[in-house]
Amino acid sequence: MVRLLGPQDRLLSDLEKRFPDVTVLVRGNHIVLEGPDSDVRAAENLVQELIAMVKNGVDLGPTDVTAGASILERGQGSPAEVLSQAILTSRGKSIRPKTLGQKAYVDAIDRNTIVFGIGPAGTGKTYLAMAKAVQALQRKEVDRIILSRPAIEAGERLGFLPGTLNDKIDPYLRPLYDALNEMMDPELVPKLLAAGTVEVAPLAYMRGRTLNNAFVVLDEAQNTTPEQMKMFLTRLGFGTRMVVTGDITQVDLPTGASGLQLVSKILDEMDDIHFARLTSEDVVRHSLVGKIVDRYTAYDAQQQARRFARENPAEVNPDGANRAERRGHVPQDRKAPGPERPRRRRNP
């Protein structure tokens, strides 16, 4: 019951928020639901699915309650079956998709050679891709893992960095190292890195290489140029799978277009290439992160609409009337020419 309701009954509170018209009473190992019939049946189905997930060894979190309710409302199967499939287990912690969008993303990685994971921060794009890479290595489906990122600062310039070349590059690649240490034995990671079984490298080092029998993950792909994206994708060799992740709303490139934005237009609907688009519903961080993403998305949409209206006034106002005409006045450029006024002669 503790695993079902969460510490300090946090998951119970999430259940009550999901069904505000249902009263939930917990006595020992019994849960009593009271309220309208339809709401009680929906809440009962969700509780039964959560119980099944607990029996499957899942450590429930707030996202499981939200995702489970959404799956049941849409009639997309059993949350216990969809959300209980662990990719791998590390130090007693199972890594698994926690939303329906994440499950579709993971399934796409299994079915396709190249997968693009596009979505806002906190949707697990890179984390799940790296988990699939470690799983493939453990199953001996690939011989090595290659992790890469473009070396671009987020909105500021760090200037000169002291140390060796690796010392200069490591700060950019630190998130990948952190994820590796979470998914594998920390003592094993340095050995794999030294042997070349796991390689973490900046994108600039990919030129001229052919990657065979590898699982390749390109993170922060929104900060690649179109030329870099083309270069990276053409490194694909035999027996290799690629996952490209990024958030097109957080581009840090100083100038020019993002390679991730362009590639979605060029390679869309190609066989063996899949674009998985995650949304704020797939955010598994603090609940505020999803709300922040939605606010920024709405703001960006408003800004784009205003920019379009300024640049395309004829399409926004098809009848051709400008602001003066809408107010009932004749525009200056359409007034009939009046008598020419005599020019005043200047005194010499």
Coordinates of C-alpha atoms in Angstrom, one line a residue:
M1 CA 0.0 0.0 0.0
V2 CA 2.9 2.3 0.7
R3 CA 4.3 1.8 -2.8
L4 CA 0.9 2.3 -4.3
L5 CA 0.0 5.5 -2.5
G6 CA 3.6 7.0 -2.4
P7 CA 5.5 8.7 0.4
Q8 CA 3.2 11.0 2.4
D9 CA 0.3 9.8 0.2
R10 CA 1.6 11.9 -2.7
L11 CA 0.2 9.5 -5.4
L12 CA -3.1 9.4 -3.5
S13 CA -3.2 13.2 -3.9
D14 CA -2.5 12.9 -7.6
L15 CA -5.4 10.4 -7.9
E16 CA -7.7 12.8 -6.1
K17 CA -6.7 15.7 -8.4
R18 CA -7.3 13.5 -11.4
F19 CA -10.8 12.6 -10.2
P20 CA -12.0 15.6 -8.2
D21 CA -15.6 14.3 -7.8
V22 CA -14.4 11.0 -6.3
T23 CA -13.7 10.6 -2.6
V24 CA -10.9 8.2 -1.9
L25 CA -10.9 6.5 1.6
V26 CA -8.0 4.3 2.6
R27 CA -8.3 2.0 5.6
G28 CA -5.5 -0.5 6.0
N29 CA -5.2 -2.5 2.7
H30 CA -8.7 -1.4 1.5
I31 CA -9.5 1.5 -0.8
V32 CA -13.0 2.8 -1.0
L33 CA -14.1 5.1 -3.9
E34 CA -17.3 7.1 -3.6
G35 CA -18.8 9.5 -6.2
P36 CA -20.6 9.4 -9.6
D37 CA -20.7 6.0 -11.2
S38 CA -18.7 6.9 -14.3
D39 CA -16.0 8.6 -12.3
V40 CA -15.8 5.8 -9.8
R41 CA -15.4 3.2 -12.5
A42 CA -12.6 5.2 -14.2
A43 CA -10.8 5.7 -10.9
E44 CA -11.2 2.0 -10.1
N45 CA -9.7 1.0 -13.5
L46 CA -6.7 3.3 -12.9
V47 CA -6.2 2.0 -9.3
Q48 CA -6.3 -1.6 -10.6
E49 CA -3.7 -0.8 -13.3
L50 CA -1.4 0.9 -10.7
I51 CA -1.7 -2.2 -8.4
A52 CA -0.6 -4.3 -11.4
M53 CA 2.3 -2.0 -12.0
V54 CA 3.4 -2.3 -8.4
K55 CA 3.2 -6.1 -8.6
N56 CA 5.4 -5.9 -11.7
G57 CA 8.1 -4.2 -9.6
V58 CA 7.5 -0.6 -10.8
D59 CA 8.3 2.2 -8.5
L60 CA 5.4 4.5 -9.1
G61 CA 5.7 8.2 -9.6
P62 CA 3.3 11.1 -10.4
T63 CA 3.9 10.7 -14.1
D64 CA 2.6 7.1 -13.9
V65 CA -0.7 8.3 -12.5
T66 CA -1.1 10.9 -15.2
A67 CA 0.1 8.7 -18.1
G68 CA -2.0 5.7 -16.9
A69 CA -5.1 7.8 -16.8
S70 CA -4.4 9.2 -20.3
I71 CA -3.9 5.7 -21.7
L72 CA -7.2 4.5 -20.2
E73 CA -9.1 7.6 -21.4
R74 CA -7.9 7.1 -25.0
G75 CA -8.5 3.4 -24.9
Q76 CA -4.9 2.7 -25.9
G77 CA -4.4 -0.5 -24.0
S78 CA -3.3 -1.4 -20.5
P79 CA -1.0 1.0 -18.7
A80 CA 0.5 -1.9 -16.7
E81 CA 1.6 -3.6 -20.0
V82 CA 2.7 -0.4 -21.7
L83 CA 4.6 1.3 -18.9
S84 CA 6.1 -1.8 -17.0
Q85 CA 8.6 -2.9 -19.7
A86 CA 12.0 -2.0 -18.3
I87 CA 14.8 -1.3 -20.9
L88 CA 17.5 -2.2 -18.3
T89 CA 18.1 -2.3 -14.6
S90 CA 21.1 -0.6 -13.0
R91 CA 21.8 -0.8 -9.2
G92 CA 18.3 -1.7 -8.4
K93 CA 16.8 1.1 -10.5
S94 CA 14.8 0.2 -13.6
I95 CA 14.9 2.5 -16.6
R96 CA 11.7 2.4 -18.6
P97 CA 9.4 4.6 -20.7
K98 CA 7.0 6.5 -18.4
T99 CA 4.6 8.0 -20.9
L100 CA 2.8 6.8 -24.0
G101 CA 5.0 9.1 -26.2
Q102 CA 8.2 7.7 -24.6
K103 CA 7.0 4.1 -25.3
A104 CA 6.4 4.9 -28.9
Y105 CA 9.8 6.5 -29.1
V106 CA 11.5 3.4 -27.6
D107 CA 9.6 1.1 -29.9
A108 CA 10.7 3.2 -32.9
I109 CA 14.3 2.8 -31.9
D110 CA 13.8 -1.0 -32.1
R111 CA 12.2 -0.9 -35.5
N112 CA 14.2 1.7 -37.4
T113 CA 17.9 2.3 -38.3
I114 CA 17.7 6.1 -37.7
V115 CA 15.4 7.7 -35.2
F116 CA 15.0 11.4 -34.5
G117 CA 13.8 12.2 -31.0
I118 CA 12.4 15.8 -31.0
G119 CA 10.8 17.4 -28.0
P120 CA 11.2 19.8 -25.1
A121 CA 13.4 19.5 -22.1
G122 CA 12.6 16.7 -19.6
T123 CA 11.0 14.3 -22.1
G124 CA 13.8 11.7 -21.7
K125 CA 15.0 11.9 -25.3
T126 CA 18.7 11.4 -24.6
Y127 CA 18.3 9.3 -21.4
L128 CA 16.1 6.6 -23.1
A129 CA 18.4 6.6 -26.2
M130 CA 21.4 6.0 -24.1
A131 CA 19.5 3.2 -22.2
K132 CA 18.8 1.5 -25.5
A133 CA 22.5 1.9 -26.5
V134 CA 23.6 0.2 -23.3
Q135 CA 21.0 -2.5 -23.7
A136 CA 22.2 -3.2 -27.3
L137 CA 25.8 -3.4 -26.1
Q138 CA 24.9 -5.8 -23.2
R139 CA 23.0 -8.0 -25.7
K140 CA 26.0 -7.9 -28.0
E141 CA 23.8 -6.5 -30.8
V142 CA 26.6 -3.9 -31.4
D143 CA 30.3 -3.8 -30.7
R144 CA 30.5 -0.2 -29.4
I145 CA 28.6 2.9 -28.3
I146 CA 29.4 6.3 -29.7
L147 CA 28.0 9.4 -28.0
S148 CA 28.4 12.8 -29.6
R149 CA 27.4 16.4 -29.0
P150 CA 28.2 19.7 -30.8
A151 CA 30.4 21.9 -28.6
I152 CA 28.2 25.0 -28.4
E153 CA 27.6 27.1 -25.3
A154 CA 24.1 28.0 -24.2
G155 CA 23.8 31.7 -24.9
E156 CA 27.2 32.8 -23.6
R157 CA 30.9 32.5 -24.5
L158 CA 33.2 30.8 -22.0
G159 CA 36.3 32.1 -23.7
F160 CA 39.7 30.3 -23.2
L161 CA 39.6 27.1 -21.2
P162 CA 42.8 25.9 -19.7
G163 CA 44.1 22.3 -19.8
T164 CA 44.5 19.6 -22.4
L165 CA 42.1 19.1 -25.3
N166 CA 40.1 16.6 -23.3
D167 CA 39.9 19.0 -20.4
K168 CA 38.5 21.7 -22.8
I169 CA 35.9 19.3 -24.3
D170 CA 34.7 17.4 -21.2
P171 CA 32.4 20.2 -19.9
Y172 CA 30.4 20.0 -23.1
L173 CA 30.1 16.2 -22.9
R174 CA 29.6 16.0 -19.1
P175 CA 25.8 15.2 -19.3
L176 CA 26.6 12.1 -21.4
Y177 CA 29.2 10.9 -18.9
D178 CA 26.7 11.4 -16.0
A179 CA 24.1 9.3 -17.8
L180 CA 26.6 6.6 -18.5
N181 CA 27.6 6.4 -14.8
E182 CA 23.9 6.0 -13.9
M183 CA 23.3 3.2 -16.3
M184 CA 26.5 1.2 -15.9
D185 CA 28.9 0.3 -13.1
P186 CA 31.0 3.5 -12.5
E187 CA 34.1 1.3 -12.2
L188 CA 33.4 -0.3 -15.6
V189 CA 32.9 3.0 -17.5
P190 CA 36.6 4.1 -17.5
K191 CA 37.6 0.7 -18.7
L192 CA 35.1 0.8 -21.6
L193 CA 36.2 4.3 -22.5
A194 CA 39.9 3.3 -22.5
A195 CA 39.2 0.3 -24.7
G196 CA 37.1 2.3 -27.1
T197 CA 34.0 0.2 -26.5
V198 CA 32.3 3.4 -25.4
E199 CA 33.4 6.6 -27.1
V200 CA 32.3 10.1 -26.1
A201 CA 33.4 12.7 -28.8
P202 CA 32.4 16.1 -30.1
L203 CA 30.6 16.2 -33.4
A204 CA 33.6 17.9 -35.1
Y205 CA 35.6 14.7 -34.8
M206 CA 33.1 12.7 -37.0
R207 CA 34.4 13.9 -40.3
G208 CA 35.9 11.2 -42.5
R209 CA 34.7 8.2 -40.3
T210 CA 32.5 5.2 -41.2
L211 CA 30.8 3.8 -38.2
N212 CA 30.1 0.0 -38.4
N213 CA 28.4 -2.2 -35.8
A214 CA 27.8 0.7 -33.4
F215 CA 25.0 2.4 -31.6
V216 CA 25.4 6.1 -32.2
V217 CA 23.6 8.9 -30.3
L218 CA 23.8 12.5 -31.3
D219 CA 22.6 14.8 -28.5
E220 CA 21.6 18.5 -28.7
A221 CA 21.2 18.2 -32.4
Q222 CA 19.4 21.5 -32.6
N223 CA 22.8 23.1 -32.4
T224 CA 24.1 21.4 -35.5
T225 CA 24.3 23.3 -38.8
P226 CA 22.7 21.7 -41.9
E227 CA 26.2 20.7 -43.1
Q228 CA 27.1 19.1 -39.8
M229 CA 23.8 17.1 -39.8
K230 CA 24.5 15.8 -43.4
M231 CA 28.0 14.9 -42.4
F232 CA 26.9 13.0 -39.3
L233 CA 24.1 11.0 -41.0
T234 CA 26.4 10.0 -43.8
R235 CA 28.8 8.3 -41.3
L236 CA 26.2 5.4 -41.1
G237 CA 27.8 2.1 -41.7
F238 CA 26.7 -1.6 -41.7
G239 CA 25.0 -2.9 -38.5
T240 CA 24.8 0.6 -37.0
R241 CA 21.8 2.4 -35.5
M242 CA 21.6 6.1 -34.9
V243 CA 19.4 8.2 -32.6
V244 CA 19.4 12.0 -33.0
T245 CA 17.9 14.0 -30.2
G246 CA 17.2 17.7 -29.8
D247 CA 14.8 20.5 -28.9
I248 CA 14.2 22.8 -31.8
T249 CA 12.9 25.5 -29.4
Q250 CA 16.4 25.9 -27.8
V251 CA 18.8 26.7 -30.6
D252 CA 22.1 28.2 -29.4
L253 CA 23.7 28.6 -32.8
P254 CA 25.0 32.2 -33.3
T255 CA 23.8 32.4 -36.9
G256 CA 22.2 30.3 -39.6
A257 CA 19.5 27.6 -39.6
S258 CA 19.5 24.5 -37.4
G259 CA 20.3 21.2 -39.0
L260 CA 17.6 19.5 -37.0
Q261 CA 14.9 21.8 -38.3
L262 CA 16.0 21.3 -41.9
V263 CA 16.4 17.5 -41.7
S264 CA 12.8 17.0 -40.6
K265 CA 11.7 18.5 -43.9
I266 CA 14.2 16.7 -46.1
L267 CA 14.0 13.1 -44.7
D268 CA 10.4 13.0 -43.5
E269 CA 8.5 9.9 -44.6
M270 CA 11.6 8.0 -45.7
D271 CA 11.7 4.2 -45.0
D272 CA 13.7 3.1 -42.0
I273 CA 13.9 6.7 -40.7
H274 CA 11.4 7.8 -38.0
F275 CA 10.7 11.1 -36.4
A276 CA 9.4 10.8 -32.8
R277 CA 7.9 14.0 -31.6
L278 CA 7.5 14.3 -27.8
T279 CA 5.4 16.9 -26.1
S280 CA 4.9 18.5 -22.7
E281 CA 2.7 15.5 -21.8
D282 CA 5.9 13.4 -22.0
V283 CA 7.9 15.5 -19.5
V284 CA 9.0 13.4 -16.5
R285 CA 10.6 16.1 -14.5
H286 CA 8.9 18.4 -12.0
S287 CA 5.3 19.1 -13.0
L288 CA 6.1 22.8 -13.4
V289 CA 8.5 21.9 -16.4
G290 CA 5.5 20.8 -18.5
K291 CA 3.6 23.9 -17.7
I292 CA 6.6 26.1 -18.5
V293 CA 7.0 24.4 -21.8
D294 CA 3.3 25.0 -22.7
R295 CA 3.6 28.7 -21.8
Y296 CA 6.7 29.2 -24.0
T297 CA 5.0 27.2 -26.8
A298 CA 2.0 29.5 -26.7
Y299 CA 4.2 32.6 -26.5
D300 CA 6.3 31.5 -29.5
A301 CA 3.1 30.8 -31.5
Q302 CA 1.8 34.3 -30.8
Q303 CA 5.1 35.8 -31.8
Q304 CA 5.1 33.9 -35.1
A305 CA 1.6 34.9 -35.8
R306 CA 2.5 38.6 -35.3
R307 CA 5.6 38.3 -37.4
F308 CA 3.6 36.6 -40.2
A309 CA 1.0 39.4 -40.0
R310 CA 3.6 42.1 -40.4
E311 CA 5.4 40.3 -43.3
N312 CA 2.2 39.2 -45.2
P313 CA -0.5 41.9 -44.7
A314 CA -2.3 40.8 -47.9
E315 CA -2.9 37.3 -46.7
V316 CA -3.9 38.3 -43.2
N317 CA -6.4 40.9 -44.7
P318 CA -7.4 39.4 -48.1
D319 CA -9.8 42.3 -49.1
G320 CA -6.7 44.6 -49.2
A321 CA -8.1 47.1 -46.7
N322 CA -5.5 48.6 -44.5
R323 CA -6.0 50.2 -41.1
A324 CA -7.2 53.5 -42.5
E325 CA -9.8 51.9 -44.7
R326 CA -11.1 49.7 -41.8
R327 CA -11.7 53.0 -39.9
G328 CA -13.6 54.5 -42.8
H329 CA -10.9 56.8 -44.1
V330 CA -9.3 56.9 -47.5
P331 CA -5.5 56.0 -47.4
Q332 CA -3.1 58.7 -48.3
D333 CA -1.7 56.7 -51.3
R334 CA -5.3 56.4 -52.8
K335 CA -6.5 60.0 -52.5
A336 CA -7.1 61.9 -55.7
P337 CA -4.3 64.3 -56.5
G338 CA -5.2 67.9 -55.7
P339 CA -4.1 71.1 -57.4
E340 CA -0.4 71.5 -57.5
R341 CA 0.7 74.0 -54.9
P342 CA 3.0 76.8 -56.2
R343 CA 6.6 76.6 -55.1
R344 CA 7.9 79.4 -53.0
R345 CA 11.0 81.1 -54.5
R346 CA 13.9 81.6 -52.1
N347 CA 15.5 85.0 -52.0
P348 CA 19.0 85.0 -53.3

